[in-house]
XYZ file of N, CA and C in Angstrom:
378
model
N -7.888 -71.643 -1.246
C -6.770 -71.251 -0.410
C -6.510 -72.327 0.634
N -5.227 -72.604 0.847
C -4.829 -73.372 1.543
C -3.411 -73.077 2.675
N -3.692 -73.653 3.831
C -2.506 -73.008 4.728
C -1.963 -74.310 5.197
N -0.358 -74.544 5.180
C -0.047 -76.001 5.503
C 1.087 -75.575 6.465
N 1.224 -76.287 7.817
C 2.072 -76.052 8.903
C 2.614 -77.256 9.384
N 4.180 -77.465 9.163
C 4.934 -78.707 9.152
C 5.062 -78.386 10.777
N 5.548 -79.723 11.331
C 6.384 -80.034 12.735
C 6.752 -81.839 13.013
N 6.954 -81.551 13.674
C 7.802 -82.543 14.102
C 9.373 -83.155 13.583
N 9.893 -82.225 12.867
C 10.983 -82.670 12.533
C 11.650 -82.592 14.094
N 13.191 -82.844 13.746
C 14.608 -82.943 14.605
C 15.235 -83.573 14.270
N 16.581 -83.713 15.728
C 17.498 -84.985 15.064
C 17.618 -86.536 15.560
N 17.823 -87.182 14.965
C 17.907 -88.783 15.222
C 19.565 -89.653 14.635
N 19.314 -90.655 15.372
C 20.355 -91.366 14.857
C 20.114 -92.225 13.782
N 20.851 -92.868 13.427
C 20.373 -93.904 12.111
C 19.801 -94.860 12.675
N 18.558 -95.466 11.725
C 18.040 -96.672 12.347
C 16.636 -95.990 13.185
N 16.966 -94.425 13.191
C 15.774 -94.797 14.334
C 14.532 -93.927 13.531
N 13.703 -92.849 13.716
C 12.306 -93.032 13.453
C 12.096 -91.557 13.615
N 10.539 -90.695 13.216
C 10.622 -89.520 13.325
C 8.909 -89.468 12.323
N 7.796 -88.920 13.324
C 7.288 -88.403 12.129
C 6.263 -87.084 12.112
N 6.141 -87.079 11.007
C 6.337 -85.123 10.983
C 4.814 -85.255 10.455
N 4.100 -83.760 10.929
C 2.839 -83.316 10.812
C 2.789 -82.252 9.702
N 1.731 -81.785 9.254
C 1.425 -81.271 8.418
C -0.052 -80.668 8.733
N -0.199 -79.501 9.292
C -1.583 -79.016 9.539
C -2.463 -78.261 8.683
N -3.589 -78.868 8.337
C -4.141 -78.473 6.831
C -5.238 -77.744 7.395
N -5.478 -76.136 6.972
C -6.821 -75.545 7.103
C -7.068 -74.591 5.555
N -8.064 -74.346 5.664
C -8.853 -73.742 4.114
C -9.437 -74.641 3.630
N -8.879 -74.918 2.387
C -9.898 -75.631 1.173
C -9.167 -77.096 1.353
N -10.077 -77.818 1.527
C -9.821 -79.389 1.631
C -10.388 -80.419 1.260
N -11.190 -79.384 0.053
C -11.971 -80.468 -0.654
C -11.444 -81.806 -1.212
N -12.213 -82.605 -1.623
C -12.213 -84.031 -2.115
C -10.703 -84.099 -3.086
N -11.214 -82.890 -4.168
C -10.123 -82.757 -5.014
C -8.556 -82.699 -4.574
N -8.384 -82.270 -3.235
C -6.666 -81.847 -2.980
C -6.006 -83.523 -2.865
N -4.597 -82.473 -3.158
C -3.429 -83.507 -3.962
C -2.385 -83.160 -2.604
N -2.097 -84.199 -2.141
C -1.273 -83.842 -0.729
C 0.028 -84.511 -1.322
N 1.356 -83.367 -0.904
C 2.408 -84.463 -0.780
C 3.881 -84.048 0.055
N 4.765 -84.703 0.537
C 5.894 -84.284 1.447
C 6.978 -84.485 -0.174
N 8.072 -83.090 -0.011
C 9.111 -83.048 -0.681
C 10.273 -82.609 -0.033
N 11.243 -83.010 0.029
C 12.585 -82.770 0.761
C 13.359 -81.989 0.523
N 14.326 -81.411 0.839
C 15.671 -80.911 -0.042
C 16.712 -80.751 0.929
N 17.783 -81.672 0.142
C 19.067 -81.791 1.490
C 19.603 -80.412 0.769
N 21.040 -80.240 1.885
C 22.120 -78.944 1.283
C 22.520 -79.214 -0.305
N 22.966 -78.699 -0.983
C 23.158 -78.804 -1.684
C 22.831 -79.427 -3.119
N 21.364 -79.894 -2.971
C 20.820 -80.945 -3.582
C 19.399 -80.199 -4.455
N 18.774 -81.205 -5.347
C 17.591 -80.217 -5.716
C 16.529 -80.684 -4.539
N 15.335 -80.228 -5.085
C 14.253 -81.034 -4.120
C 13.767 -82.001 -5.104
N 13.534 -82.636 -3.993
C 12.618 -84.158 -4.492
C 11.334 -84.420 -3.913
N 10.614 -84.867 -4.744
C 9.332 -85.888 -4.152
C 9.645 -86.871 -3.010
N 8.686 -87.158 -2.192
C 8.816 -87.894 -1.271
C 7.837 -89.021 -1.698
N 6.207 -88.790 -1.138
C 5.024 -89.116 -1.108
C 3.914 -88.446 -1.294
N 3.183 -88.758 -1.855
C 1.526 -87.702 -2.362
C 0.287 -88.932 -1.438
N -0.386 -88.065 -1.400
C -1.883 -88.370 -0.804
C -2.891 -87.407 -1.798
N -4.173 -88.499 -2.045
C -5.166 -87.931 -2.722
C -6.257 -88.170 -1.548
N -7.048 -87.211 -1.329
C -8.103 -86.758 -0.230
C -8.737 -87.954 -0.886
N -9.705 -87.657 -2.231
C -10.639 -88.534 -2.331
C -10.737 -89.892 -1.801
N -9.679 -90.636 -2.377
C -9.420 -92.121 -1.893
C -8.539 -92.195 -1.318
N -7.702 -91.861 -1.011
C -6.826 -91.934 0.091
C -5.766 -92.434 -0.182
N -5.622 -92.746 -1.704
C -4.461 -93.410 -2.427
C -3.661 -92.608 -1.871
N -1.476 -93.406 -2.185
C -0.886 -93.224 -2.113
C 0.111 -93.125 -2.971
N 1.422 -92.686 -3.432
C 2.498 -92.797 -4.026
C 3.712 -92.281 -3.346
N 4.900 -93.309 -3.521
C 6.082 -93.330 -2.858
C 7.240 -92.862 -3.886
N 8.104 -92.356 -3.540
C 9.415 -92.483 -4.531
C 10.163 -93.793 -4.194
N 10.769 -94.211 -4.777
C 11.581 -95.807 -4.565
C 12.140 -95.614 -3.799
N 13.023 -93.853 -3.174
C 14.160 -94.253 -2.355
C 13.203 -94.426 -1.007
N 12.214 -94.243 -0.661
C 11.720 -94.423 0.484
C 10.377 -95.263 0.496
N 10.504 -95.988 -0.218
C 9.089 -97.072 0.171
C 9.566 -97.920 0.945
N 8.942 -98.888 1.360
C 9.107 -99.528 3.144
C 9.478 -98.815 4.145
N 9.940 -97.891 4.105
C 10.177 -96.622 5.599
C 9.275 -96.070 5.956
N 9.262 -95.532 4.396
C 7.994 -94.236 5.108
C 6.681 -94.092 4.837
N 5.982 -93.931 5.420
C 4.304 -94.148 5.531
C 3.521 -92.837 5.076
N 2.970 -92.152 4.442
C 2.072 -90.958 4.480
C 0.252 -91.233 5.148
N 0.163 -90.627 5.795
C -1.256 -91.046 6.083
C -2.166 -89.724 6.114
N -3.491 -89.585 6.294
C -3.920 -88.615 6.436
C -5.214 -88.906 7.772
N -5.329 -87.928 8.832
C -5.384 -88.232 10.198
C -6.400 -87.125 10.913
N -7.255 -87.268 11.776
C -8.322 -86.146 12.117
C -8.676 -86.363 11.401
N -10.289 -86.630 10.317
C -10.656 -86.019 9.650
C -10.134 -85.454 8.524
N -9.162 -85.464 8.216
C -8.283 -84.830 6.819
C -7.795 -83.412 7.252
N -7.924 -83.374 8.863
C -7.022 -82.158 8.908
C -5.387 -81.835 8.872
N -5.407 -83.285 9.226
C -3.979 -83.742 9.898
C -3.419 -84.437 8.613
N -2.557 -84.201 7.825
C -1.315 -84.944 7.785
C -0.544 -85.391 8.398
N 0.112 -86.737 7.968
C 1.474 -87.831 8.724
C 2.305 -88.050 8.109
N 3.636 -87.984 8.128
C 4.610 -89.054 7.373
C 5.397 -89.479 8.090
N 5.254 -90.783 8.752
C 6.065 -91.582 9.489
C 7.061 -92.528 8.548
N 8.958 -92.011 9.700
C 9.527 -91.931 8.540
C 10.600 -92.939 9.804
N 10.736 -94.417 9.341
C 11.306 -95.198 9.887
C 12.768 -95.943 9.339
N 13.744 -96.130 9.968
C 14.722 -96.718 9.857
C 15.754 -95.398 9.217
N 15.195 -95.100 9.461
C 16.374 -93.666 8.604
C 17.373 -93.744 8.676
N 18.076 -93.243 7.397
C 19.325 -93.124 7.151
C 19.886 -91.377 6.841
N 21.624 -91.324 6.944
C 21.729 -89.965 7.181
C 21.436 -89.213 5.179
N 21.187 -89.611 4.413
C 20.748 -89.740 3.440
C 19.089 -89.099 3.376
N 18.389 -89.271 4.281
C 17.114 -88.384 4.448
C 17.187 -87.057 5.025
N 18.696 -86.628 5.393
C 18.446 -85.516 6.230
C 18.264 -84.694 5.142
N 17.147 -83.747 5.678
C 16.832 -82.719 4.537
C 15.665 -81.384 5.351
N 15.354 -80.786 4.420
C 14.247 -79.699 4.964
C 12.814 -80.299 4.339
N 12.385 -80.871 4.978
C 10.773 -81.667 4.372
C 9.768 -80.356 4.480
N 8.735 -80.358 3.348
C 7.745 -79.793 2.962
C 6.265 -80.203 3.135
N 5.504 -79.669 3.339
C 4.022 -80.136 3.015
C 3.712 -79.400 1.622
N 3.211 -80.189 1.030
C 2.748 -79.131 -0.423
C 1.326 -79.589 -0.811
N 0.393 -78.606 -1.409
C -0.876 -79.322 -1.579
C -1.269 -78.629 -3.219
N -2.163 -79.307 -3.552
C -2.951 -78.820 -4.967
C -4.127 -79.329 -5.198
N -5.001 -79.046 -5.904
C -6.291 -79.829 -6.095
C -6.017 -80.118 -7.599
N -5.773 -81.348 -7.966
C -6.030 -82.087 -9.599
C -6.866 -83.052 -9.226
N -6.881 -84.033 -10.499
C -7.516 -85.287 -10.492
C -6.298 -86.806 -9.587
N -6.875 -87.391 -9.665
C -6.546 -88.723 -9.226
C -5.159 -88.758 -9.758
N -5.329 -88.951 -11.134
C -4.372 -89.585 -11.655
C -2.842 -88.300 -11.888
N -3.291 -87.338 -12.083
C -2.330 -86.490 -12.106
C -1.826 -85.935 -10.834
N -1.712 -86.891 -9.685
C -1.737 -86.272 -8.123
C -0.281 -87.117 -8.099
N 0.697 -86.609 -8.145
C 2.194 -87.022 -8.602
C 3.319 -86.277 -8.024
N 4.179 -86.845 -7.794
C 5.559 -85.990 -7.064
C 6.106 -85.231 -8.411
N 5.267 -84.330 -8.677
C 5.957 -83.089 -9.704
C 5.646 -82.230 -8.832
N 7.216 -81.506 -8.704
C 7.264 -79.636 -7.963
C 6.292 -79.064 -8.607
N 6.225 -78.777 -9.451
C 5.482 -77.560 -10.212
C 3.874 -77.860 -10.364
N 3.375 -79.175 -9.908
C 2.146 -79.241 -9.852
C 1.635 -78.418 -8.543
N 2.168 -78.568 -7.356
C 2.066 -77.732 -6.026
C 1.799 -76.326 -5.904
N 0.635 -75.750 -5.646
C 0.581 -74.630 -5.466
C 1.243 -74.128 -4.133
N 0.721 -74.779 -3.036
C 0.641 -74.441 -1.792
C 1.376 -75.085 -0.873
N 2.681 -73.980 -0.256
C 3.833 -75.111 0.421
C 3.976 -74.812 1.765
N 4.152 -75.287 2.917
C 4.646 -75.175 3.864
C 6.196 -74.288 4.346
N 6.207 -73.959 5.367
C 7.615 -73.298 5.869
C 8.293 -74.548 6.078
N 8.417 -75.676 6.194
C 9.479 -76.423 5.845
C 9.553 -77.087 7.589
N 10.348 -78.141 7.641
C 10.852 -78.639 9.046
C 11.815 -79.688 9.044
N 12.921 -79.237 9.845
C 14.524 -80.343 9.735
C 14.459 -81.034 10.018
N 15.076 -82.379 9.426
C 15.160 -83.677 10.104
C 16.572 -83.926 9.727
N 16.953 -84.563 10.720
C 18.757 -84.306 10.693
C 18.859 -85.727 11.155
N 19.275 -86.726 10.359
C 20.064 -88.154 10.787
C 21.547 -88.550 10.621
N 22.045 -88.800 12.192
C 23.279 -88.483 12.363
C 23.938 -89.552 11.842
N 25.071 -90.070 11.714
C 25.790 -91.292 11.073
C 26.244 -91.941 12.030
């Protein structure tokens, strides 16, 4: 069991910066599969970035590599995704989502995610 609690969203202008937490308690073993997924109005959701506990690897989607950073912080309690230069193109409802797989199957697929967060806005103005 796992409980994940987003914050730090709001709004920003373009160009500027924002980054959002993710508070992880329960099961946090080695195995969990961490990752942020978005969804603007009208749009589906998407992958953002995944984190694997074990090694600490990462994976980006193309539209946001060089911006945005995922890290994992405290001890592995804390999730990060520092999300720079933004454009109004990121505004969306961001997620924390978690799962325990292996390494290699720790991937921006929805349906791998058991465990999701209530969500938090980030709104970039034009």
């Amino acid at each position: 069991q796992v409980q994940l609690v987003e914050s730090g969203g709001g709004s920003v202008e373009t160009g500027g910066s924002l980054r959002l937490i993710c508070a992880v308690s329960g099961n946090t073993a080695p195995s969990a599969c961490m990752a942020w997924f978005r969804q603007a109005p009208g749009k589906e959701r998407e992958g953002v970035a995944t984190l694997y506990f074990a090694d600490k690897s990462t994976k980006y989607a193309d539209s946001v590599k060089g911006r945005f950073a995922m890290s994992q912080d405290n001890a592995k309690n804390t999730l990060s995704l520092q999300m720079n230069s933004l454009q109004p193109e990121d505004t969306a409802m961001y997620y924390c989502a978690a799962t325990f797989t292996s390494s290699r199957n720790c991937n921006l697929h929805e349906n791998l995610f058991h465990y999701w967060g209530q969500g938090t806005q980030v709104t970039v103005s034009s």
